[in-house]
mmCIF file of C-alpha atoms and ligand atoms in Angstrom:
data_model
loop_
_atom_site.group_PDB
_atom_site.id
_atom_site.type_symbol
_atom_site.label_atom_id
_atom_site.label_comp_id
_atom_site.label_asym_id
_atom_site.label_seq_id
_atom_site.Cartn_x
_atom_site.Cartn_y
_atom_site.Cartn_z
ATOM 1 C CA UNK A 1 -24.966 -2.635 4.662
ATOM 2 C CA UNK A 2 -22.387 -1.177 2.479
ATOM 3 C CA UNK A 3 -20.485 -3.276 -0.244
ATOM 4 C CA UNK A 4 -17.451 -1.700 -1.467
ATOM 5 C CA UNK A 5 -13.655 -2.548 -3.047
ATOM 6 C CA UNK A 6 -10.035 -1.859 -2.324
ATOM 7 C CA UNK A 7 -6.884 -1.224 -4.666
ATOM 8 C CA UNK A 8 -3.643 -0.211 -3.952
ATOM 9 C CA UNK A 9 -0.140 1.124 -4.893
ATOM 10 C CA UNK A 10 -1.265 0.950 -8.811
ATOM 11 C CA UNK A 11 1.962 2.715 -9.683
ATOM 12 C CA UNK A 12 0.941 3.888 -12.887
ATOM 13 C CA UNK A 13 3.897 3.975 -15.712
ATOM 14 C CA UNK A 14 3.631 5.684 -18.926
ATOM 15 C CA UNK A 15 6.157 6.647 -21.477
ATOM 16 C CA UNK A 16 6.390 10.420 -21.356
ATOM 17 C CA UNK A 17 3.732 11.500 -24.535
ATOM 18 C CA UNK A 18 5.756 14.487 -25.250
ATOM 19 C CA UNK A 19 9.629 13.084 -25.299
ATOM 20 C CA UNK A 20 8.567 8.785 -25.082
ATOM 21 C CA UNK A 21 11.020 8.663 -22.055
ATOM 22 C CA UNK A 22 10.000 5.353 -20.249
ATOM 23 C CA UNK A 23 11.624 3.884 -17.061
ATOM 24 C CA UNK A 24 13.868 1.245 -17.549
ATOM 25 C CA UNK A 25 13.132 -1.995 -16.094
ATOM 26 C CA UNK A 26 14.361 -4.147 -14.217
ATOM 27 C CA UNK A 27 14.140 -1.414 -11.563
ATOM 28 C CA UNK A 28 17.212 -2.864 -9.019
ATOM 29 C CA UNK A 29 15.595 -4.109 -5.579
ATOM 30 C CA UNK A 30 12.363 -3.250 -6.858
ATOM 31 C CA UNK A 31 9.672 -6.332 -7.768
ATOM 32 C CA UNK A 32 7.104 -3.419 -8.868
ATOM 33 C CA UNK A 33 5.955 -3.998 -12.072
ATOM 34 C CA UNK A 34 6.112 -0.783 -13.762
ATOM 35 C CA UNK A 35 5.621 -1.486 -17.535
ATOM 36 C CA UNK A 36 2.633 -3.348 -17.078
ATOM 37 C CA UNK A 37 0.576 -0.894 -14.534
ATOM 38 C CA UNK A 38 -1.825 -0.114 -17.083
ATOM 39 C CA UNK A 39 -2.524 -3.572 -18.387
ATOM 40 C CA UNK A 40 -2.901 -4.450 -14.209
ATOM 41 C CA UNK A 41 -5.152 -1.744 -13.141
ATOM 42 C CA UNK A 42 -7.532 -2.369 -15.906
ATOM 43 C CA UNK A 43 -7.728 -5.841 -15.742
ATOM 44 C CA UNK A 44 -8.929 -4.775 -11.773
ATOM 45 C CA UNK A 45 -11.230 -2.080 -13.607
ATOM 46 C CA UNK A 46 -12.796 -4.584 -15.628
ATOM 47 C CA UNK A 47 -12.983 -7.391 -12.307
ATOM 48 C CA UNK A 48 -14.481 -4.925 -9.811
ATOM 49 C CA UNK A 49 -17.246 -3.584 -12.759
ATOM 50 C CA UNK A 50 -18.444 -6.947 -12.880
ATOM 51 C CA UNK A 51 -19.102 -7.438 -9.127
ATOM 52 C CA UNK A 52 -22.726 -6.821 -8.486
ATOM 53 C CA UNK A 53 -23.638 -4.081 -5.813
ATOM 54 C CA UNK A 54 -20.317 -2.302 -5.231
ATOM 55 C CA UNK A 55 -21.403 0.960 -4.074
ATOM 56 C CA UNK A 56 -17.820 2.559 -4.112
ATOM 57 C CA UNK A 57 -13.971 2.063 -4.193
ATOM 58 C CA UNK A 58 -10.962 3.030 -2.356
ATOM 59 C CA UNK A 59 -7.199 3.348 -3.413
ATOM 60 C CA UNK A 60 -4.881 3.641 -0.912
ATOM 61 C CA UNK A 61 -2.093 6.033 -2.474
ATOM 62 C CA UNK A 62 0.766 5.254 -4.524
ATOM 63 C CA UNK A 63 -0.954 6.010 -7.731
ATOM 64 C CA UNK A 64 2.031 7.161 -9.785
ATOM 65 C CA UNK A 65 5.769 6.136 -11.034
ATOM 66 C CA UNK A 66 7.035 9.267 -8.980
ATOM 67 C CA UNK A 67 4.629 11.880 -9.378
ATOM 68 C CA UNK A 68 5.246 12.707 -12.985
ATOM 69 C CA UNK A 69 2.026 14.815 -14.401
ATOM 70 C CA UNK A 70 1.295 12.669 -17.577
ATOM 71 C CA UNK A 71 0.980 9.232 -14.697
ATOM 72 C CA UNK A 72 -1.497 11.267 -12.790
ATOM 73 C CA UNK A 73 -3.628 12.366 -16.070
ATOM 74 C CA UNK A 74 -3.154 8.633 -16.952
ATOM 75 C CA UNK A 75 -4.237 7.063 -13.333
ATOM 76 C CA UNK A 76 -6.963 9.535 -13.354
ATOM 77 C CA UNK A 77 -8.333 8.841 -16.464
ATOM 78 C CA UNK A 78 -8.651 4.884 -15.364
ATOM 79 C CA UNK A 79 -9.979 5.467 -12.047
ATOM 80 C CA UNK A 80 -13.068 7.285 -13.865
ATOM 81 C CA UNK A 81 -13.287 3.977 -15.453
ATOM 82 C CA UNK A 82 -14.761 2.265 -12.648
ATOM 83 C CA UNK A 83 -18.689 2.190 -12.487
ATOM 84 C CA UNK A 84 -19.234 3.125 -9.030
ATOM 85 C CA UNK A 85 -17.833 6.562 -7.198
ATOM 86 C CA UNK A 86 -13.621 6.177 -6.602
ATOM 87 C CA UNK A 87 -12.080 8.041 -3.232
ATOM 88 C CA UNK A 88 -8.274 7.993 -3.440
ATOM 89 C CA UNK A 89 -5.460 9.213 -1.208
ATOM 90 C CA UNK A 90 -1.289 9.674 -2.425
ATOM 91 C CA UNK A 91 1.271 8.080 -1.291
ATOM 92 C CA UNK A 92 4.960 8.148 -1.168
ATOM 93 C CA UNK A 93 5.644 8.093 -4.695
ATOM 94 C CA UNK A 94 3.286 10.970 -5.652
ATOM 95 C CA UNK A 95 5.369 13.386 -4.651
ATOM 96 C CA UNK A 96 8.942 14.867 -5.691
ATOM 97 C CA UNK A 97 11.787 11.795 -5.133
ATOM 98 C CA UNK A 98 15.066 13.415 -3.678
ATOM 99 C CA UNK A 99 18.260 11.225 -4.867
ATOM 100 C CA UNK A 100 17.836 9.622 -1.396
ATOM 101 C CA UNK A 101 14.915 8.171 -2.176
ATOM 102 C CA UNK A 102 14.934 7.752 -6.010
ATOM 103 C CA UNK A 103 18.450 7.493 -8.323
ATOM 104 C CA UNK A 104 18.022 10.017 -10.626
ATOM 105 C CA UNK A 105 18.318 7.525 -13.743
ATOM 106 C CA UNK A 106 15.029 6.618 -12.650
ATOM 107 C CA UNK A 107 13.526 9.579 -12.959
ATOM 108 C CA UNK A 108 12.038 11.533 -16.229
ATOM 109 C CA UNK A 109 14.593 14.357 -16.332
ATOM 110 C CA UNK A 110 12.006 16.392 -17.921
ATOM 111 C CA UNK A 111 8.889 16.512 -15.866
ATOM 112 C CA UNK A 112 8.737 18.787 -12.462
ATOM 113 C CA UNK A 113 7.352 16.161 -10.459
ATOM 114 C CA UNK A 114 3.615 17.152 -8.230
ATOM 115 C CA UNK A 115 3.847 17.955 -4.832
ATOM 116 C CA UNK A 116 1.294 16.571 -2.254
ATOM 117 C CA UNK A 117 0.261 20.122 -2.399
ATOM 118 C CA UNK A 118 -0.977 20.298 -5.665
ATOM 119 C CA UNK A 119 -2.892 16.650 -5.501
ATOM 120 C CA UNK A 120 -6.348 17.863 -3.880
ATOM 121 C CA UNK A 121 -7.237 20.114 -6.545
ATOM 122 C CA UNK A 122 -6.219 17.507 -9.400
ATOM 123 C CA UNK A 123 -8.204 14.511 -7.591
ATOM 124 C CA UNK A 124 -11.153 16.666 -6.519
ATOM 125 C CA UNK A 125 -13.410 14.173 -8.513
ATOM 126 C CA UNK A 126 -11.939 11.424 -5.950
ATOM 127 C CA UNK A 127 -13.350 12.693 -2.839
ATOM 128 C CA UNK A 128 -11.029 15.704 -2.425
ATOM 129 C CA UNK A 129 -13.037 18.879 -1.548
ATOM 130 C CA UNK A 130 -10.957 21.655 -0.202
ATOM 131 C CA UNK A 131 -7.689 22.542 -1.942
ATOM 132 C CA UNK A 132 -6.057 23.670 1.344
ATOM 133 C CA UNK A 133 -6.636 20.783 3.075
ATOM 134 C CA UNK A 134 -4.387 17.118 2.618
ATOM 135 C CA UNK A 135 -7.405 15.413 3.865
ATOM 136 C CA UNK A 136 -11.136 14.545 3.301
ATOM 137 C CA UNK A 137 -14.058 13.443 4.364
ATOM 138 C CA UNK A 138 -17.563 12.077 2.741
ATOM 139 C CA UNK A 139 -20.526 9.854 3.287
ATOM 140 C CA UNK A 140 -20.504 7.682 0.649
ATOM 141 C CA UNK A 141 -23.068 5.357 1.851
ATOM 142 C CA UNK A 142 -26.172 5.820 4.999
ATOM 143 C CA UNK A 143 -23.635 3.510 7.055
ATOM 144 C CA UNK A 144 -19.993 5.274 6.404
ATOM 145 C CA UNK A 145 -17.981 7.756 6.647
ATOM 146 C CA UNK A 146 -15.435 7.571 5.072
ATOM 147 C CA UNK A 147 -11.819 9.912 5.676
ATOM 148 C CA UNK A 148 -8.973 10.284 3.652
ATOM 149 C CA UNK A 149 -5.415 11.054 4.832
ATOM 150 C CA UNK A 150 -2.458 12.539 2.732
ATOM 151 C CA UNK A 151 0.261 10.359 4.947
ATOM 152 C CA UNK A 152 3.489 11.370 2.754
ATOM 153 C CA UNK A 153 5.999 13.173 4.189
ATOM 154 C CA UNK A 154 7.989 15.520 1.818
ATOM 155 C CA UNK A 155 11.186 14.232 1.048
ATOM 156 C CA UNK A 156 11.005 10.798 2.997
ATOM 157 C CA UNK A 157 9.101 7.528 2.543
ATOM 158 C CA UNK A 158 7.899 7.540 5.919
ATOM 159 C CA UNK A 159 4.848 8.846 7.002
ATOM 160 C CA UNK A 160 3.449 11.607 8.837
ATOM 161 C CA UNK A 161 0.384 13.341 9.471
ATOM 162 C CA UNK A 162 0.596 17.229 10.271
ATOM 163 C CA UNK A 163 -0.982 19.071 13.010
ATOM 164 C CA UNK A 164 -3.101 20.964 10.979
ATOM 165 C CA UNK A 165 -4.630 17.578 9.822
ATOM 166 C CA UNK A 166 -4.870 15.825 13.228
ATOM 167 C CA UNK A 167 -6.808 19.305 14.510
ATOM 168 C CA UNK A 168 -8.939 18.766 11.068
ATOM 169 C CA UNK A 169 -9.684 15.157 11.801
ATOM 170 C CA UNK A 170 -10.678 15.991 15.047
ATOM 171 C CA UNK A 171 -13.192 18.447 14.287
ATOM 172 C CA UNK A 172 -14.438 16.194 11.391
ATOM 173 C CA UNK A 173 -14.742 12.787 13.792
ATOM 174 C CA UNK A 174 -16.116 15.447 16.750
ATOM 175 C CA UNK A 175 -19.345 15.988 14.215
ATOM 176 C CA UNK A 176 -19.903 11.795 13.580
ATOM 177 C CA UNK A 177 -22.985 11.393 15.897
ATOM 178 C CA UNK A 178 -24.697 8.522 14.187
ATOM 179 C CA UNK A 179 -23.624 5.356 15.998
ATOM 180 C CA UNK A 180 -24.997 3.641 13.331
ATOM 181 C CA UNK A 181 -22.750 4.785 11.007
ATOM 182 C CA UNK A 182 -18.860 3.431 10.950
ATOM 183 C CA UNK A 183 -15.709 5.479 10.423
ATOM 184 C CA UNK A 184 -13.927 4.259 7.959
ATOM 185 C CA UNK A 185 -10.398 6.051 7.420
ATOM 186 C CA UNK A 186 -7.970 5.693 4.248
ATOM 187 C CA UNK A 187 -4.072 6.690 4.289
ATOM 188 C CA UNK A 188 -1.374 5.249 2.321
ATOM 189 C CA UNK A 189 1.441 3.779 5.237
ATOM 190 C CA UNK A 190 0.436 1.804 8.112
ATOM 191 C CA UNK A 191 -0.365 3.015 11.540
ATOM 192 C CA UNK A 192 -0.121 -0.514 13.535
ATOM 193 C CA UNK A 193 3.211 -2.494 13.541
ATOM 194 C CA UNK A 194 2.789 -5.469 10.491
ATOM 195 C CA UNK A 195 6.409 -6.681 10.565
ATOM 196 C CA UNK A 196 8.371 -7.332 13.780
ATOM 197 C CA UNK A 197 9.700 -3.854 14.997
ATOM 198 C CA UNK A 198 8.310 -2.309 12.578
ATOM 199 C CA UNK A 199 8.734 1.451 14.348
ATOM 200 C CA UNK A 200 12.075 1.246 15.029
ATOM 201 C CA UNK A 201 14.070 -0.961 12.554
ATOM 202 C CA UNK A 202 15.569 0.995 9.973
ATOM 203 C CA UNK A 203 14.985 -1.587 7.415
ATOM 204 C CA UNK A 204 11.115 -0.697 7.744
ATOM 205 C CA UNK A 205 10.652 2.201 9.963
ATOM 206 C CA UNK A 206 9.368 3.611 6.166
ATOM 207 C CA UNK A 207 6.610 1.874 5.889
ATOM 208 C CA UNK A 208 5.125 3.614 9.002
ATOM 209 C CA UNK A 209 3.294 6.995 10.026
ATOM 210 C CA UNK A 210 6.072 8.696 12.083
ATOM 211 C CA UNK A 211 3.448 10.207 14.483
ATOM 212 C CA UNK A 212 0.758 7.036 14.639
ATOM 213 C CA UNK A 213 0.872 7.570 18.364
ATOM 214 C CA UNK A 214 -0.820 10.954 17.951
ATOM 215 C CA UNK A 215 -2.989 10.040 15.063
ATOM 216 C CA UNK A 216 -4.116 6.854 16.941
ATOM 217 C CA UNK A 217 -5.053 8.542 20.107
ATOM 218 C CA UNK A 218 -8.019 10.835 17.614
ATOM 219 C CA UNK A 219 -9.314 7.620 15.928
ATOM 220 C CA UNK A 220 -9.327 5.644 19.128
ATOM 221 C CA UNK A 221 -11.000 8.916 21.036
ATOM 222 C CA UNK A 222 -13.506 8.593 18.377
ATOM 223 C CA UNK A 223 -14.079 4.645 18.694
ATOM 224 C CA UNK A 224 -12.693 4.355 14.730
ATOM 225 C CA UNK A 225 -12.300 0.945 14.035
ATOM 226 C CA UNK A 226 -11.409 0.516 10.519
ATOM 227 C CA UNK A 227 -8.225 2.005 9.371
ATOM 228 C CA UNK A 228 -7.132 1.133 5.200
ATOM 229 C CA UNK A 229 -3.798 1.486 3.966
ATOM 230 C CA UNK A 230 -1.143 0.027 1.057
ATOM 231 C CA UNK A 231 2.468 1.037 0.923
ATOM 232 C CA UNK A 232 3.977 -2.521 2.504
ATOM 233 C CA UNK A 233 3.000 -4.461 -1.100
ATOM 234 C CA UNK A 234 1.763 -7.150 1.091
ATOM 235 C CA UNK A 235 -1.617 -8.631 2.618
ATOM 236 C CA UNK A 236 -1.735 -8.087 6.224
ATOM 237 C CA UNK A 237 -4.319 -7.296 8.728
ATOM 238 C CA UNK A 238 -3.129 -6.516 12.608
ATOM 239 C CA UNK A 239 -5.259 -4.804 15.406
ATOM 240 C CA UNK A 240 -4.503 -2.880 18.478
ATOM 241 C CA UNK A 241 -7.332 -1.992 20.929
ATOM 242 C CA UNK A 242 -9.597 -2.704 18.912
ATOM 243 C CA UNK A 243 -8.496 -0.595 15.873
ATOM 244 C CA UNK A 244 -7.617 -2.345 12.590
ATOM 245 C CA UNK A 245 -5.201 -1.919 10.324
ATOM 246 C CA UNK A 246 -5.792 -3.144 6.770
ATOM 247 C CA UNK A 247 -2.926 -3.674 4.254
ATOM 248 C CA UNK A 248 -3.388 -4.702 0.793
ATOM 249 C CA UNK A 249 -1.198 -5.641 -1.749
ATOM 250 C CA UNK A 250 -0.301 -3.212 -4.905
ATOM 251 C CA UNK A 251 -1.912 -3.904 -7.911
ATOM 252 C CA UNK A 252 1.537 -3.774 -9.622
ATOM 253 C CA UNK A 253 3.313 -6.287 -7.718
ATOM 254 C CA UNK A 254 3.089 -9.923 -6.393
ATOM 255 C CA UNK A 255 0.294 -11.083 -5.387
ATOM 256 C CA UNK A 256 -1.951 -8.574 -7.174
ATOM 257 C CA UNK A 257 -4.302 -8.989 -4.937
ATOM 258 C CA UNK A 258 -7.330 -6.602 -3.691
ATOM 259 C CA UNK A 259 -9.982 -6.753 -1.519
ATOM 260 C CA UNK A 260 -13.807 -6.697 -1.369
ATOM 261 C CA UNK A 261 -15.510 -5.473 1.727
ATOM 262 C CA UNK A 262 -19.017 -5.980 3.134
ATOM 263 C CA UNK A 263 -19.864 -4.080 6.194
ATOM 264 C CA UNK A 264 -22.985 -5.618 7.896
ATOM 265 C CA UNK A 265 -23.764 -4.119 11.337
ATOM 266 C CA UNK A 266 -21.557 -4.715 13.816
ATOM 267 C CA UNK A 267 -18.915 -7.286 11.031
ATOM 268 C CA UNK A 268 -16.855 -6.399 8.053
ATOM 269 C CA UNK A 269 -16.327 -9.501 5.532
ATOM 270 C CA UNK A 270 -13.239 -9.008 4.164
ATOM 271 C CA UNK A 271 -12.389 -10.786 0.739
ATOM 272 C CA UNK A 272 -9.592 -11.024 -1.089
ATOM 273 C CA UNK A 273 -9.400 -11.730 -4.397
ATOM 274 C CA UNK A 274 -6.366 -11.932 -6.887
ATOM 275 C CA UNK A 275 -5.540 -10.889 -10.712
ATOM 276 C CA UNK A 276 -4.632 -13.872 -12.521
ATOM 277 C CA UNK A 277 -3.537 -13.145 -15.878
ATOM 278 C CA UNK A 278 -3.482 -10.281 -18.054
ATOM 279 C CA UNK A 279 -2.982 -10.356 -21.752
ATOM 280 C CA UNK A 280 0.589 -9.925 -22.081
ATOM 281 C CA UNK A 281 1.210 -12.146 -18.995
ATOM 282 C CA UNK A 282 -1.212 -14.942 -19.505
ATOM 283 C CA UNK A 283 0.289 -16.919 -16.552
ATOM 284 C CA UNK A 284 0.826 -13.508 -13.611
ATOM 285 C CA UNK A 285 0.938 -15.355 -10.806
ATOM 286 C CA UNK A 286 3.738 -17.860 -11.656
ATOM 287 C CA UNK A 287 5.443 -15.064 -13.665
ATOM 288 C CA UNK A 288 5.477 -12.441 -11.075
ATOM 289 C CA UNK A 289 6.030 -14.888 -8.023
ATOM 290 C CA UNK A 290 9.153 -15.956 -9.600
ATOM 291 C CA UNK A 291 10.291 -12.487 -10.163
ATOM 292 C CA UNK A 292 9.746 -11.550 -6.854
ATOM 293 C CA UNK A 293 11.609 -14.263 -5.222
ATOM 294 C CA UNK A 294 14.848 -13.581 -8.011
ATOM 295 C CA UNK A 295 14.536 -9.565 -6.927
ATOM 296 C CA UNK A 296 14.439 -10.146 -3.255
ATOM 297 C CA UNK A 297 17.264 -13.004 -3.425
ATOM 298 C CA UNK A 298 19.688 -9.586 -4.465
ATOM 299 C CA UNK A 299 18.108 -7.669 -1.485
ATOM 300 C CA UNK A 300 18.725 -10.449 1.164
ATOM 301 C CA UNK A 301 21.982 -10.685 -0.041
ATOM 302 C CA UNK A 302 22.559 -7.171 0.022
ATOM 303 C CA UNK A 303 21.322 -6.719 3.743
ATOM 304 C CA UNK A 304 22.727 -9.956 4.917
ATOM 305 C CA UNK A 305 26.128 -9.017 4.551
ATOM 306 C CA UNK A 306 25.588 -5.870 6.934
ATOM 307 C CA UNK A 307 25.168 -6.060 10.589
ATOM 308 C CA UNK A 308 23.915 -7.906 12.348
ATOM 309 C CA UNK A 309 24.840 -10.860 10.327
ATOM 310 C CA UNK A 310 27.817 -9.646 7.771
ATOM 311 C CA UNK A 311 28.026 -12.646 6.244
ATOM 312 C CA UNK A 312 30.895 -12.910 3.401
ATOM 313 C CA UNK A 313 29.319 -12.106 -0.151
ATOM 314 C CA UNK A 314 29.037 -15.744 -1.185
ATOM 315 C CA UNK A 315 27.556 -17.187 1.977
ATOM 316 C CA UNK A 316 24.984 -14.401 1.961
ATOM 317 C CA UNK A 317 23.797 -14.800 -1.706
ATOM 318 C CA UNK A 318 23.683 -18.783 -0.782
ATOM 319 C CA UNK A 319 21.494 -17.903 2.306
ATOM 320 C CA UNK A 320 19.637 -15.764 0.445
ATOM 321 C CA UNK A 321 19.048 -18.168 -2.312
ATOM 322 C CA UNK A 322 17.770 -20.798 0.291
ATOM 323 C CA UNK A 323 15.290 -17.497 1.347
ATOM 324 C CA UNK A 324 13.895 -17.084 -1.821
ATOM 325 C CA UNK A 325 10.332 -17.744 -1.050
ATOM 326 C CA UNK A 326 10.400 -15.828 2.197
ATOM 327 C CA UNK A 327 8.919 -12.587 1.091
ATOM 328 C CA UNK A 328 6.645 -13.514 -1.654
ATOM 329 C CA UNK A 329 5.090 -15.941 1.336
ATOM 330 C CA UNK A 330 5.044 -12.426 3.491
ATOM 331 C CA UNK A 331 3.204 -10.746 0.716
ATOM 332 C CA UNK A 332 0.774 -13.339 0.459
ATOM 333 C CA UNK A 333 -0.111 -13.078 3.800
ATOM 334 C CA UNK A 334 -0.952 -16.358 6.606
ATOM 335 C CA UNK A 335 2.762 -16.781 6.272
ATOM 336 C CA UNK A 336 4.108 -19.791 8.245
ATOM 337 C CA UNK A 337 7.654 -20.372 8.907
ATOM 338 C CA UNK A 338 9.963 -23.026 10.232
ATOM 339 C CA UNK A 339 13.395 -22.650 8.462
ATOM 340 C CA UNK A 340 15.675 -24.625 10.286
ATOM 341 C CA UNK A 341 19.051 -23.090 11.899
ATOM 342 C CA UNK A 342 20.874 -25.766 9.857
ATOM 343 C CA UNK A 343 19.425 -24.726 6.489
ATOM 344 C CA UNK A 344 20.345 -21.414 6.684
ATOM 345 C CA UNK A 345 23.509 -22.077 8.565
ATOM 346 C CA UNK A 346 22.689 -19.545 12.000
ATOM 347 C CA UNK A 347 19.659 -20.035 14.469
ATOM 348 C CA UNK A 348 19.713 -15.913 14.970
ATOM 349 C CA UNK A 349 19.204 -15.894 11.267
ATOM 350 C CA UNK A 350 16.309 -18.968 11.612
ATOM 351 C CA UNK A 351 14.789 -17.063 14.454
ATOM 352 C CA UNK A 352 14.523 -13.464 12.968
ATOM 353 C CA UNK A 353 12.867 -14.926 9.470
ATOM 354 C CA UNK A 354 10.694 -17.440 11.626
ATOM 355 C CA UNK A 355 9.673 -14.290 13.740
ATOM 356 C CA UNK A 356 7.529 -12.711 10.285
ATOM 357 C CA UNK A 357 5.210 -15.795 10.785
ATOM 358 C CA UNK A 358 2.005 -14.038 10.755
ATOM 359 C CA UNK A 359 -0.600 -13.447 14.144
ATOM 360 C CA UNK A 360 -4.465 -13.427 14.166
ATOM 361 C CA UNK A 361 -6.211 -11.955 12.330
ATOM 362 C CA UNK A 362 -5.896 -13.802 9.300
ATOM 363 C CA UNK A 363 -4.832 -11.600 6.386
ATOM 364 C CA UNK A 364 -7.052 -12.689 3.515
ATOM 365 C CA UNK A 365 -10.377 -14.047 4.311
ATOM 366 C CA UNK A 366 -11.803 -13.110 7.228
ATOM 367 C CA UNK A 367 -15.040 -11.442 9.488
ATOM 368 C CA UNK A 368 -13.345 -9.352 11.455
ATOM 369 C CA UNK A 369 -16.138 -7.964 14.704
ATOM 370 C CA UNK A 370 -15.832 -4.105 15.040
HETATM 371 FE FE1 LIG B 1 3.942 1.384 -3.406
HETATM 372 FE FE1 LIG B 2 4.399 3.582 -0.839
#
């Protein structure tokens, strides 16, 4: 039996203590809120102290703005704030943003941003061993073993694990003899599809590892079953021959949620629990599901006026408007849909946002059987 909790995508945010340059907010197309990372990640410090019997915690990557070195002191700092031992992996955003990625205006322009690199060695008291390796491995409990996975590739917000780490996991997953004991294996984007196409359409080919196929074929080799990960900002579980993919929600967006795990035998309860206020924001979940819905109206509108659909500007911010509880409802997770081709004025349009409604498992609350 092993009790333990998930975060995700905290996104820490701190003025810069030597010049006080803070990001500006609201970030365009971006729901994440920045300024009040801090304020979210301890009120989930403070929630997951109080739960009785946690033996350790998990943070799926994204810890940082962009990598700046004052966020990682910061995020570092609070993760030693939790009681029981923390294992983290990076994500996407701890590493160097090329314009690309990341307008510059949203940048610090004084900070040289950490490499992926340089994390191990910083976040050695978070279950990184080896400074030469992007990947680790522990035991934090008689019934897990638990492996982390540096999944950011340099200069892209996809993911992508390098050989040198595949031929590492593989000698590392080779030595698990115990069949008592469960693999349990943390990496930032996900490695089983959670939105329709999720591979191949450009729109979210970013959320994925570029090379799952390879990684998959180790952990499935290896009978893994249990695969944790953040990145998509929403609550989703999927499974594909028997492997799971977890996704959780970041702490620093809509629905704040996280997750408590209980792994008894041969079942892993999965609970998920959500932040409900914090002192500057006494009413989050209104607050931040409204902001949501107004940031992703602009982003529908936005995409619905390219192909496929290239609807004129004001049609598409009317459709879009119509849309606005489509992707908080995704991020949720045990999203149902049934917009009508009338409402939004195309059935393509009906049938590719009616598509998202969400498969078994359920996302939330659930035993999943390993
Ligand atoms: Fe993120
Ligand atoms: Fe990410």
């Amino acid at each position: 039996m092993a009790k333990f909790a998930l975060i995700s995508d905290p996104h820490i945010t701190v003025p810069n203590p030597e010049t006080g340059w803070m990001l500006r907010e609201p970030v365009p197309n971006e729901p994440t809120m920045y300024a009040h990372s801090v304020e979210l990640l301890e009120q989930a410090i403070a929630e997951i102290n109080a739960i009785p019997e946690i033996d350790f915690v998990v943070c799926a990557g994204d810890l940082t703005k962009d990598s700046e070195p004052y966020n990682h002191d910061c995020v570092r700092e609070l993760l030693s704030r939790f009681r029981a031992p923390v294992f983290c992996v990076p994500g996407n955003h701890d590493q160097p943003r090329p314009p690309q990625l990341r307008p510059p205006e949203l940048l610090d322009p004084s900070v040289r941003p950490l490499r992926t690199e340089e994390l191990p060695w910083l976040y050695r008291d978070f279950g990184f061993q080896q400074g030469d390796i992007l990947a680790f491995s522990c035991d934090p409990t008689p019934d897990v073993h638990l492996v982390g996975l540096c999944s950011a590739k340099p200069n892209d917000d996809r993911g992508y694990i390098p050989p040198q780490t595949l031929a590492w996991l593989e000698h590392d997953l080779s030595h698990q003899r115990d069949p008592e004991r469960h693999t349990i294996v943390l990496l930032h984007h996900s490695i089983v599809e959670h939105v329709p196409n999720e591979r191949i359409d450009p729109t979210f080919s970013w959320f994925h590892v570029e090379n799952s196929d390879a990684l998959k074929s180790v952990l499935q080799r290896h009978r893994v079953k249990i695969t944790l990960s953040g990145h998509l900002h929403i609550q989703d579980i999927k499974q594909e021959a028997g492997l799971y993919n977890i996704v959780t929600a970041s702490l620093a967006g809509y629905p704040h949620a996280y997750r408590v795990f209980s792994l008894e035998g041969n079942e892993l309860h999965v609970e998920s629990r959500r932040l409900e206020s914090i002192p500057s924001i006494p009413n989050l979940q209104e607050y931040s599901r409204a902001y949501t819905s107004e940031t992703f109206v602009q982003i529908i509108a936005q995409s619905l006026q390219k192909p496929p659909f290239e609807l004129s500007e004001t049609q598409a911010l009317e459709t879009a408007k119509r849309l606005r509880d489509w992707w908080p409802t995704i991020a949720e997770g045990d999203e149902r849909f049934s917009y009508a081709a009338e409402e939004l004025g195309s059935a393509a349009l009906a049938a590719y946002v009616n598509s998202f409604t969400d498969s078994d498992p359920p996302d939330n609350d659930c035993v999943l059987v390993l």
